[in-house]
Amino acid sequence: MPRTPLRKIRAAGSIAPKAGGQAMGQISTRKRIWGWAFFDWAQQPYATLGLTFIFAPFFAAVATDALVAQGVSLDDAKVDAQTMWSSAQTLAGLVIAFSAPFLGAWADASGRKRPWITLFTSLAILCAACLWILQPDGTNLMLALTLFWVGFVFSEAAFNLNNAFLPDLGTPEEVGRISGGATAFGYWGGVVALFLMLLFFAENETGKTLIDLAPAFGLDPEQREGTRFVGPFIAIWFAVFLIPFLLWTRENPAIKRTRPKFQEVLSQLWVSICKVGKQPSTRAFLLASLFYRDALTALYAYGGIYARQVLDWQTIQIGIFGIIAAIAAAILSWVGGLADQRFGPKPVIAFCIWAMVGVGCIIVGMSREHLFGIPLAEGSLVPDILFSFCGAAIGGAGGALYSASRSMMVRHADPDYPAEAFGLFAFAGKATAFLAPALITLFGVLTNSNQLAFLPVIFLFLIGLFLLRYVHPDGARST
């Protein structure tokens, strides 16, 4: 299945426009970068509001109450609710892992990424809108859980394909700054979305929002309609802010569009996988990211649940915590992008992993009553203050970690097949997506402790850090 190498296309200079469409050369580089970055802005609330700070804690609280109503003890119900969430995350991660390389290879073979991105984001938006159905009494609990993670799978599939546009937006030295800027921009989107939810929709135990208002649009606080509006809110946000991406991001029109055969795509993908196996730095990087990104996803997924189940925080408190984390992520992702451009992505990745190890140790050693075995006074604010700092670290170092990893992947990617390369990158980030949730589930069952359940996360970060030593700072360009 012949394909025109992208390096030859880039070397050809300007690109003639095609009839019926706007050529990439007719859209300025600045607009193309902004259009690409707007995908991060549009998608971020699915993670910020859904995965971490609003929907996940709400789901955990509803699931816990439903289990208690069925006769399960409160402590066991909290662990079971967390287990329910982690099991669904495991399955979703496996679907993402094993579909991403093939989708990337198919996109490269066909010369088209935008139609797939449009389809997947549309499905993610639909699933998010349907999260409204989760009732405070547990009605539609499992359906809402399924819809959230199905939407998450589609959202991540689109995000992985969107990453494949990055190599065309700048030189290998520039993509670190571009990646960091887009990541920071996305987190600012998360901050704004979270502010809006807390100010006007998500209610606390008194039925009021953060600024002591009733939920907007006449939503009923007794039925938690303000908090349940998080699903439709994510859907509306995603749909509206995807428009700049659709307007300004274009396929390279010089790439021939084909209808590849299934077997040909699999064959090309297998060739690429075998090639990676013969490249020590690429192999080490993908293996390292397999572990540390799995651990990072676990921290994102369980941060809000931990705050709810261990520290007994309410929705408003968790939301403020989320704002702190998102602001830190926005600032430090941008700083990380500048550091990436100056020092390269590898030192940035290593620093961020050490920060995550420190956060993991605090999470394991802290509860409402104790800090590393030292008793705390009743009503002490130490756990609240300390976990707020942890939130800033999770958001800041986590954002910079992903941005630098995306930049490092560009240095290892075959410039002829960028979508395929980022498909493998997604595979590395999700291939063991079952591992962290499964280990958290296992340790939670064995210890019956939400804190000790996080021990495996620390180990996964350390394994990733060890493997990073075998990654060349300049990636595949060094060979």
Short mmCIF file of C-alpha atoms in Angstrom, two decimals:
data_model
loop_
_atom_site.label_atom_id
_atom_site.label_comp_id
_atom_site.label_asym_id
_atom_site.label_seq_id
_atom_site.Cartn_x
_atom_site.Cartn_y
_atom_site.Cartn_z
CA MET A 1 0.00 0.00 0.00
CA PRO A 2 2.11 2.95 -1.23
CA ARG A 3 1.99 6.19 0.69
CA THR A 4 3.81 9.44 -0.01
CA PRO A 5 6.31 10.01 2.83
CA LEU A 6 5.42 13.10 4.82
CA ARG A 7 9.02 14.25 4.95
CA LYS A 8 8.96 14.61 1.15
CA ILE A 9 5.68 16.50 1.31
CA ARG A 10 7.05 18.91 3.91
CA ALA A 11 10.17 19.43 1.80
CA ALA A 12 8.07 20.35 -1.21
CA GLY A 13 7.26 23.77 0.26
CA SER A 14 3.93 25.40 -0.43
CA ILE A 15 0.84 23.31 -1.04
CA ALA A 16 -1.64 24.01 -3.76
CA PRO A 17 -5.25 24.30 -2.67
CA LYS A 18 -7.76 21.63 -3.56
CA ALA A 19 -11.07 22.41 -5.08
CA GLY A 20 -13.89 22.44 -2.56
CA GLY A 21 -11.65 22.82 0.47
CA GLN A 22 -9.21 25.15 2.15
CA ALA A 23 -5.58 24.07 1.85
CA MET A 24 -3.36 23.93 4.90
CA GLY A 25 -1.10 26.52 3.27
CA GLN A 26 -3.94 29.05 3.20
CA ILE A 27 -4.29 28.96 6.99
CA SER A 28 -1.50 30.68 8.90
CA THR A 29 0.71 28.63 11.19
CA ARG A 30 -0.50 30.71 14.12
CA LYS A 31 -4.13 29.82 13.39
CA ARG A 32 -3.29 26.15 12.91
CA ILE A 33 -1.55 26.08 16.30
CA TRP A 34 -4.48 27.84 17.97
CA GLY A 35 -6.97 25.53 16.29
CA TRP A 36 -5.01 22.51 17.46
CA ALA A 37 -4.72 23.93 21.00
CA PHE A 38 -8.48 24.56 21.14
CA PHE A 39 -9.01 20.81 21.12
CA ASP A 40 -7.28 20.70 24.52
CA TRP A 41 -9.51 23.55 25.73
CA ALA A 42 -12.67 21.83 24.45
CA GLN A 43 -11.89 18.38 25.80
CA GLN A 44 -10.38 19.28 29.19
CA PRO A 45 -13.69 19.54 31.16
CA TYR A 46 -14.37 15.85 30.42
CA ALA A 47 -11.37 15.16 32.64
CA THR A 48 -11.54 18.11 35.05
CA LEU A 49 -15.28 18.06 35.70
CA GLY A 50 -16.05 14.45 34.82
CA LEU A 51 -13.11 12.24 35.69
CA THR A 52 -11.85 14.08 38.75
CA PHE A 53 -13.70 16.88 40.51
CA ILE A 54 -17.47 16.84 39.98
CA PHE A 55 -18.96 13.71 38.43
CA ALA A 56 -16.56 11.14 39.93
CA PRO A 57 -17.07 12.29 43.57
CA PHE A 58 -20.82 12.59 42.95
CA PHE A 59 -20.88 9.07 41.55
CA ALA A 60 -18.87 7.79 44.53
CA ALA A 61 -21.25 9.46 46.99
CA VAL A 62 -24.36 8.14 45.22
CA ALA A 63 -22.90 4.63 44.93
CA THR A 64 -21.89 4.64 48.59
CA ASP A 65 -25.35 5.72 49.75
CA ALA A 66 -27.01 3.14 47.50
CA LEU A 67 -24.83 0.35 48.91
CA VAL A 68 -25.50 1.46 52.50
CA ALA A 69 -29.22 1.40 51.73
CA GLN A 70 -28.74 -2.22 50.68
CA GLY A 71 -27.26 -3.09 54.09
CA VAL A 72 -23.53 -2.69 53.38
CA SER A 73 -21.51 -1.04 56.15
CA LEU A 74 -20.33 2.51 55.47
CA ASP A 75 -16.62 1.65 55.35
CA ASP A 76 -17.18 -1.31 53.05
CA ALA A 77 -19.53 0.74 50.87
CA LYS A 78 -16.85 3.41 50.35
CA VAL A 79 -14.32 0.79 49.24
CA ASP A 80 -16.90 -0.95 47.03
CA ALA A 81 -17.82 2.34 45.36
CA GLN A 82 -14.16 3.05 44.59
CA THR A 83 -13.78 -0.51 43.29
CA MET A 84 -16.78 -0.05 41.01
CA TRP A 85 -15.19 3.05 39.50
CA SER A 86 -11.74 1.47 39.13
CA SER A 87 -13.13 -1.64 37.45
CA ALA A 88 -14.90 0.47 34.81
CA GLN A 89 -11.74 2.51 34.31
CA THR A 90 -9.77 -0.70 33.79
CA LEU A 91 -12.06 -1.86 31.01
CA ALA A 92 -12.11 1.55 29.33
CA GLY A 93 -8.32 1.74 29.45
CA LEU A 94 -7.95 -1.62 27.76
CA VAL A 95 -10.30 -0.59 24.94
CA ILE A 96 -8.31 2.61 24.39
CA ALA A 97 -4.99 0.77 24.50
CA PHE A 98 -5.75 -1.87 21.93
CA SER A 99 -7.71 0.34 19.54
CA ALA A 100 -5.35 3.35 19.46
CA PRO A 101 -2.47 1.87 17.39
CA PHE A 102 -4.84 0.51 14.77
CA LEU A 103 -6.82 3.78 14.56
CA GLY A 104 -3.56 5.70 14.17
CA ALA A 105 -2.33 3.35 11.46
CA TRP A 106 -5.66 3.59 9.66
CA ALA A 107 -5.60 7.40 9.83
CA ASP A 108 -2.10 7.49 8.35
CA ALA A 109 -3.00 4.95 5.65
CA SER A 110 -6.16 6.81 4.62
CA GLY A 111 -4.62 10.27 4.96
CA ARG A 112 -7.56 11.40 7.07
CA LYS A 113 -7.79 12.14 10.79
CA ARG A 114 -10.42 14.88 10.97
CA PRO A 115 -13.44 12.69 10.05
CA TRP A 116 -12.53 10.22 12.80
CA ILE A 117 -11.98 13.02 15.30
CA THR A 118 -15.36 14.52 14.40
CA LEU A 119 -17.12 11.16 14.79
CA PHE A 120 -15.48 10.30 18.11
CA THR A 121 -16.04 13.73 19.66
CA SER A 122 -19.71 13.63 18.59
CA LEU A 123 -20.19 10.32 20.39
CA ALA A 124 -18.32 11.60 23.46
CA ILE A 125 -20.54 14.68 23.56
CA LEU A 126 -23.67 12.52 23.36
CA CYS A 127 -22.51 10.28 26.21
CA ALA A 128 -21.61 13.29 28.39
CA ALA A 129 -25.03 14.87 27.85
CA CYS A 130 -26.70 11.66 29.06
CA LEU A 131 -24.91 11.71 32.46
CA TRP A 132 -27.86 13.79 33.69
CA ILE A 133 -29.75 10.52 34.26
CA LEU A 134 -27.85 9.60 37.45
CA GLN A 135 -30.27 10.17 40.35
CA PRO A 136 -29.26 10.83 43.99
CA ASP A 137 -31.04 7.64 45.09
CA GLY A 138 -28.86 5.51 42.80
CA THR A 139 -31.32 5.18 39.92
CA ASN A 140 -29.42 4.57 36.65
CA LEU A 141 -26.16 4.12 38.58
CA MET A 142 -24.65 1.46 36.32
CA LEU A 143 -25.99 3.06 33.14
CA ALA A 144 -24.39 6.39 34.07
CA LEU A 145 -21.11 4.61 34.88
CA THR A 146 -21.19 2.91 31.48
CA LEU A 147 -22.03 6.11 29.61
CA PHE A 148 -19.24 8.05 31.29
CA TRP A 149 -16.55 5.55 30.40
CA VAL A 150 -17.83 4.92 26.87
CA GLY A 151 -17.71 8.67 26.30
CA PHE A 152 -14.24 8.77 27.83
CA VAL A 153 -13.05 6.11 25.37
CA PHE A 154 -14.33 8.12 22.39
CA SER A 155 -12.89 11.35 23.79
CA GLU A 156 -9.45 9.79 24.26
CA ALA A 157 -9.53 8.21 20.80
CA ALA A 158 -10.11 11.66 19.29
CA PHE A 159 -7.41 13.20 21.49
CA ASN A 160 -4.85 10.61 20.40
CA LEU A 161 -5.52 11.35 16.73
CA ASN A 162 -5.35 15.08 17.43
CA ASN A 163 -1.85 14.61 18.87
CA ALA A 164 -0.71 13.40 15.46
CA PHE A 165 -1.05 16.96 14.09
CA LEU A 166 1.71 18.17 16.47
CA PRO A 167 4.79 17.26 14.34
CA ASP A 168 3.47 19.50 11.52
CA LEU A 169 3.14 22.56 13.77
CA GLY A 170 6.83 23.27 14.37
CA THR A 171 10.37 21.96 14.46
CA PRO A 172 11.34 19.25 17.00
CA GLU A 173 12.82 22.02 19.14
CA GLU A 174 9.61 24.06 18.98
CA VAL A 175 7.07 21.31 19.63
CA GLY A 176 7.89 21.19 23.34
CA ARG A 177 6.84 24.82 23.74
CA ILE A 178 3.82 24.30 21.49
CA SER A 179 2.76 21.19 23.39
CA GLY A 180 3.24 22.90 26.75
CA GLY A 181 1.31 25.96 25.62
CA ALA A 182 -1.60 23.86 24.37
CA THR A 183 -1.63 21.80 27.57
CA ALA A 184 -1.63 25.00 29.66
CA PHE A 185 -4.40 26.46 27.50
CA GLY A 186 -6.43 23.30 28.01
CA TYR A 187 -6.04 23.48 31.77
CA TRP A 188 -7.17 27.12 31.76
CA GLY A 189 -10.27 25.83 30.01
CA GLY A 190 -10.70 23.39 32.86
CA VAL A 191 -10.32 26.23 35.39
CA VAL A 192 -12.98 28.37 33.68
CA ALA A 193 -15.38 25.43 33.32
CA LEU A 194 -14.90 24.45 36.96
CA PHE A 195 -15.46 28.03 38.12
CA LEU A 196 -18.71 28.21 36.17
CA MET A 197 -19.93 24.90 37.60
CA LEU A 198 -19.13 25.93 41.17
CA LEU A 199 -20.49 29.46 40.89
CA PHE A 200 -23.77 28.68 39.17
CA PHE A 201 -24.62 24.97 39.28
CA ALA A 202 -22.98 22.51 41.74
CA GLU A 203 -24.77 22.73 45.07
CA ASN A 204 -23.45 21.95 48.54
CA GLU A 205 -25.32 20.24 51.37
CA THR A 206 -27.40 23.41 51.92
CA GLY A 207 -28.55 23.43 48.29
CA LYS A 208 -26.51 26.55 47.43
CA THR A 209 -23.59 27.10 45.06
CA LEU A 210 -20.18 28.46 46.03
CA ILE A 211 -21.50 32.05 46.01
CA ASP A 212 -24.65 31.12 47.95
CA LEU A 213 -26.98 31.04 44.96
CA ALA A 214 -29.59 28.48 44.04
CA PRO A 215 -28.53 26.43 40.98
CA ALA A 216 -29.12 28.32 37.74
CA PHE A 217 -32.01 27.73 35.34
CA GLY A 218 -34.29 26.71 38.20
CA LEU A 219 -32.48 23.38 38.71
CA ASP A 220 -33.75 21.55 41.80
CA PRO A 221 -31.09 21.22 44.52
CA GLU A 222 -33.16 18.55 46.31
CA GLN A 223 -32.62 16.28 43.30
CA ARG A 224 -28.99 17.44 42.94
CA GLU A 225 -29.84 18.77 39.50
CA GLY A 226 -27.14 21.43 39.74
CA THR A 227 -24.43 18.82 40.19
CA ARG A 228 -26.05 16.47 37.65
CA PHE A 229 -25.91 19.28 35.10
CA VAL A 230 -22.17 18.55 34.85
CA GLY A 231 -22.85 16.09 32.02
CA PRO A 232 -24.81 18.46 29.76
CA PHE A 233 -22.35 21.24 30.66
CA ILE A 234 -19.40 19.12 29.46
CA ALA A 235 -21.30 18.31 26.26
CA ILE A 236 -22.13 21.95 25.49
CA TRP A 237 -18.58 23.11 26.26
CA PHE A 238 -17.05 20.37 24.10
CA ALA A 239 -19.33 21.13 21.13
CA VAL A 240 -18.90 24.92 21.20
CA PHE A 241 -15.13 25.06 21.64
CA LEU A 242 -14.45 22.35 19.11
CA ILE A 243 -15.44 24.86 16.39
CA PRO A 244 -12.00 26.59 16.14
CA PHE A 245 -10.39 23.18 15.73
CA LEU A 246 -12.77 22.32 12.90
CA LEU A 247 -12.21 25.71 11.22
CA TRP A 248 -8.43 25.97 11.44
CA THR A 249 -7.03 22.46 11.62
CA ARG A 250 -6.63 20.79 8.25
CA GLU A 251 -5.20 17.60 6.84
CA ASN A 252 -2.15 18.10 4.67
CA PRO A 253 -3.84 18.19 1.21
CA ALA A 254 -0.73 16.83 -0.52
CA ILE A 255 -1.24 13.49 1.22
CA LYS A 256 -3.13 11.14 -1.05
CA ARG A 257 -6.41 9.97 0.42
CA THR A 258 -7.05 6.25 0.04
CA ARG A 259 -9.37 3.55 1.28
CA PRO A 260 -6.92 1.14 2.86
CA LYS A 261 -7.63 -2.52 3.33
CA PHE A 262 -7.86 -3.90 6.84
CA GLN A 263 -5.09 -6.44 6.27
CA GLU A 264 -2.76 -3.84 4.77
CA VAL A 265 -3.16 -1.57 7.80
CA LEU A 266 -2.44 -4.43 10.17
CA SER A 267 0.61 -5.36 8.15
CA GLN A 268 2.00 -1.81 8.25
CA LEU A 269 1.27 -1.57 11.96
CA TRP A 270 3.15 -4.80 12.63
CA VAL A 271 6.14 -3.49 10.65
CA SER A 272 6.14 -0.35 12.81
CA ILE A 273 5.91 -2.33 16.05
CA CYS A 274 8.84 -4.51 14.98
CA LYS A 275 10.80 -1.38 14.11
CA VAL A 276 10.17 0.07 17.57
CA GLY A 277 11.47 -3.18 19.09
CA LYS A 278 14.82 -2.54 17.39
CA GLN A 279 15.11 1.06 18.64
CA PRO A 280 16.38 0.99 22.27
CA SER A 281 15.48 4.58 23.15
CA THR A 282 11.97 4.40 21.66
CA ARG A 283 11.36 1.05 23.32
CA ALA A 284 12.55 2.33 26.71
CA PHE A 285 10.46 5.51 26.44
CA LEU A 286 7.26 3.68 25.57
CA LEU A 287 7.84 1.19 28.40
CA ALA A 288 8.60 3.98 30.88
CA SER A 289 5.53 5.96 29.88
CA LEU A 290 3.47 2.79 30.10
CA PHE A 291 4.07 2.78 33.85
CA TYR A 292 4.26 6.44 34.86
CA ARG A 293 1.30 7.55 32.74
CA ASP A 294 -0.80 4.72 34.14
CA ALA A 295 0.07 5.92 37.64
CA LEU A 296 -0.70 9.53 36.70
CA THR A 297 -4.12 8.57 35.32
CA ALA A 298 -4.85 6.80 38.60
CA LEU A 299 -4.05 9.96 40.56
CA TYR A 300 -6.33 11.99 38.31
CA ALA A 301 -9.12 9.45 38.52
CA TYR A 302 -9.04 8.95 42.30
CA GLY A 303 -8.04 12.39 43.59
CA GLY A 304 -11.63 13.56 43.96
CA ILE A 305 -12.79 10.19 45.25
CA TYR A 306 -9.99 10.19 47.85
CA ALA A 307 -11.04 13.66 49.00
CA ARG A 308 -14.64 12.48 49.34
CA GLN A 309 -14.05 9.08 50.91
CA VAL A 310 -11.04 9.77 53.15
CA LEU A 311 -11.30 13.47 54.00
CA ASP A 312 -15.12 13.71 53.78
CA TRP A 313 -14.98 16.74 51.51
CA GLN A 314 -18.22 17.93 49.92
CA THR A 315 -18.70 18.88 46.26
CA ILE A 316 -17.85 22.56 46.77
CA GLN A 317 -14.63 21.75 48.65
CA ILE A 318 -13.59 19.28 45.99
CA GLY A 319 -14.36 21.88 43.33
CA ILE A 320 -12.15 24.50 45.01
CA PHE A 321 -9.45 21.85 45.27
CA GLY A 322 -9.91 21.26 41.55
CA ILE A 323 -9.52 24.95 40.76
CA ILE A 324 -6.24 25.03 42.67
CA ALA A 325 -5.03 21.94 40.81
CA ALA A 326 -6.11 23.25 37.41
CA ILE A 327 -4.53 26.68 37.88
CA ALA A 328 -1.29 25.02 38.97
CA ALA A 329 -1.51 22.73 35.95
CA ALA A 330 -2.03 25.65 33.57
CA ILE A 331 0.91 27.64 34.95
CA LEU A 332 3.35 24.76 35.33
CA SER A 333 2.47 23.20 31.97
CA TRP A 334 3.47 26.48 30.35
CA VAL A 335 6.65 26.67 32.45
CA GLY A 336 7.32 23.03 31.64
CA GLY A 337 7.00 23.82 27.94
CA LEU A 338 9.63 26.56 28.25
CA ALA A 339 11.89 24.20 30.21
CA ASP A 340 11.33 21.56 27.56
CA GLN A 341 12.43 23.94 24.81
CA ARG A 342 15.57 24.88 26.75
CA PHE A 343 16.62 21.59 28.37
CA GLY A 344 14.65 19.00 26.42
CA PRO A 345 11.73 16.88 27.63
CA LYS A 346 13.63 14.18 29.54
CA PRO A 347 14.69 16.29 32.58
CA VAL A 348 11.15 17.71 32.78
CA ILE A 349 9.68 14.20 32.83
CA ALA A 350 12.09 13.02 35.55
CA PHE A 351 11.40 16.02 37.80
CA CYS A 352 7.65 15.60 37.49
CA ILE A 353 7.79 11.90 38.32
CA TRP A 354 9.68 12.64 41.55
CA ALA A 355 7.00 15.20 42.45
CA MET A 356 4.30 12.56 41.88
CA VAL A 357 6.15 10.07 44.09
CA GLY A 358 6.10 12.63 46.89
CA VAL A 359 2.36 13.16 46.43
CA GLY A 360 1.76 9.42 46.51
CA CYS A 361 3.63 9.09 49.81
CA ILE A 362 1.50 11.84 51.40
CA ILE A 363 -1.73 10.24 50.17
CA VAL A 364 -0.76 6.87 51.63
CA GLY A 365 0.40 8.33 54.95
CA MET A 366 -2.47 10.74 55.61
CA SER A 367 -6.00 10.44 56.92
CA ARG A 368 -8.39 12.70 58.79
CA GLU A 369 -6.99 11.40 62.11
CA HIS A 370 -3.29 10.71 61.39
CA LEU A 371 -0.31 11.95 59.40
CA PHE A 372 2.36 9.26 58.93
CA GLY A 373 1.24 7.66 62.18
CA ILE A 374 1.23 10.92 64.15
CA PRO A 375 -2.23 11.60 65.68
CA LEU A 376 -3.91 14.84 64.66
CA ALA A 377 -6.21 16.91 66.82
CA GLU A 378 -9.90 16.48 66.15
CA GLY A 379 -10.98 18.89 63.44
CA SER A 380 -7.38 19.60 62.41
CA LEU A 381 -7.03 21.43 59.10
CA VAL A 382 -3.62 19.87 58.40
CA PRO A 383 -5.04 17.14 56.09
CA ASP A 384 -7.08 19.71 54.16
CA ILE A 385 -4.16 22.10 53.69
CA LEU A 386 -1.72 19.33 52.83
CA PHE A 387 -4.03 17.71 50.31
CA SER A 388 -4.63 21.10 48.67
CA PHE A 389 -0.89 21.32 48.09
CA CYS A 390 -1.04 17.77 46.74
CA GLY A 391 -3.74 18.89 44.34
CA ALA A 392 -1.51 21.68 43.06
CA ALA A 393 1.31 19.19 42.59
CA ILE A 394 -0.91 16.64 40.85
CA GLY A 395 -2.25 19.27 38.48
CA GLY A 396 1.01 21.14 37.87
CA ALA A 397 3.50 18.31 37.64
CA GLY A 398 0.93 16.08 35.95
CA GLY A 399 0.24 18.63 33.22
CA ALA A 400 3.93 19.27 32.59
CA LEU A 401 4.58 15.52 32.62
CA TYR A 402 2.07 14.81 29.88
CA SER A 403 3.16 17.80 27.81
CA ALA A 404 6.83 16.79 27.96
CA SER A 405 5.92 13.18 27.17
CA ARG A 406 4.02 14.31 24.07
CA SER A 407 7.07 16.34 23.05
CA MET A 408 9.38 13.37 23.64
CA MET A 409 7.14 11.21 21.44
CA VAL A 410 7.66 13.65 18.56
CA ARG A 411 11.40 13.05 18.90
CA HIS A 412 10.80 9.31 18.62
CA ALA A 413 8.06 9.38 15.97
CA ASP A 414 8.60 8.30 12.38
CA PRO A 415 7.80 11.54 10.50
CA ASP A 416 6.16 9.49 7.73
CA TYR A 417 3.54 8.01 10.08
CA PRO A 418 2.74 10.46 12.92
CA ALA A 419 -0.77 9.17 13.72
CA GLU A 420 0.54 5.64 13.93
CA ALA A 421 3.36 6.78 16.24
CA PHE A 422 0.93 8.55 18.55
CA GLY A 423 -1.31 5.49 18.40
CA LEU A 424 1.57 3.51 19.87
CA PHE A 425 2.08 6.34 22.35
CA ALA A 426 -1.55 6.00 23.39
CA PHE A 427 -1.12 2.24 23.59
CA ALA A 428 1.85 2.71 25.92
CA GLY A 429 -0.27 5.02 28.08
CA LYS A 430 -3.19 2.60 28.23
CA ALA A 431 -1.83 -0.92 27.58
CA THR A 432 -1.59 -1.50 31.30
CA ALA A 433 -4.47 0.82 32.14
CA PHE A 434 -5.92 -2.12 33.97
CA LEU A 435 -2.81 -2.34 36.17
CA ALA A 436 -3.13 0.71 38.44
CA PRO A 437 -6.91 0.36 38.94
CA ALA A 438 -6.58 -3.40 39.42
CA LEU A 439 -3.79 -2.97 41.96
CA ILE A 440 -5.71 -0.21 43.72
CA THR A 441 -8.71 -2.52 43.82
CA LEU A 442 -6.60 -5.42 45.11
CA PHE A 443 -4.86 -3.39 47.82
CA GLY A 444 -8.18 -1.80 48.76
CA VAL A 445 -9.74 -5.24 49.26
CA LEU A 446 -6.72 -6.63 51.11
CA THR A 447 -6.23 -3.66 53.43
CA ASN A 448 -9.80 -2.28 53.50
CA SER A 449 -8.12 1.14 53.38
CA ASN A 450 -8.57 3.88 50.80
CA GLN A 451 -5.12 5.25 51.67
CA LEU A 452 -3.08 2.04 51.48
CA ALA A 453 -4.81 1.22 48.22
CA PHE A 454 -2.60 3.92 46.64
CA LEU A 455 0.70 2.16 47.43
CA PRO A 456 0.95 0.56 43.95
CA VAL A 457 0.78 4.01 42.35
CA ILE A 458 4.11 4.94 43.97
CA PHE A 459 5.72 1.73 42.70
CA LEU A 460 4.52 2.38 39.13
CA PHE A 461 6.04 5.87 39.14
CA LEU A 462 9.37 4.47 40.36
CA ILE A 463 9.42 1.78 37.67
CA GLY A 464 8.82 4.45 35.02
CA LEU A 465 11.62 6.58 36.47
CA PHE A 466 14.03 3.63 36.36
CA LEU A 467 13.25 2.89 32.70
CA LEU A 468 13.62 6.56 31.78
CA ARG A 469 17.38 6.29 32.30
CA TYR A 470 17.61 4.29 29.05
CA VAL A 471 15.83 6.99 26.99
CA HIS A 472 18.08 9.17 24.83
CA PRO A 473 17.35 12.88 25.34
CA ASP A 474 17.18 13.44 21.56
CA GLY A 475 15.03 10.38 20.93
CA ALA A 476 15.24 8.48 17.66
CA ARG A 477 17.05 11.45 16.06
CA SER A 478 20.18 10.32 17.94
CA THR A 479 20.40 7.07 15.93
#
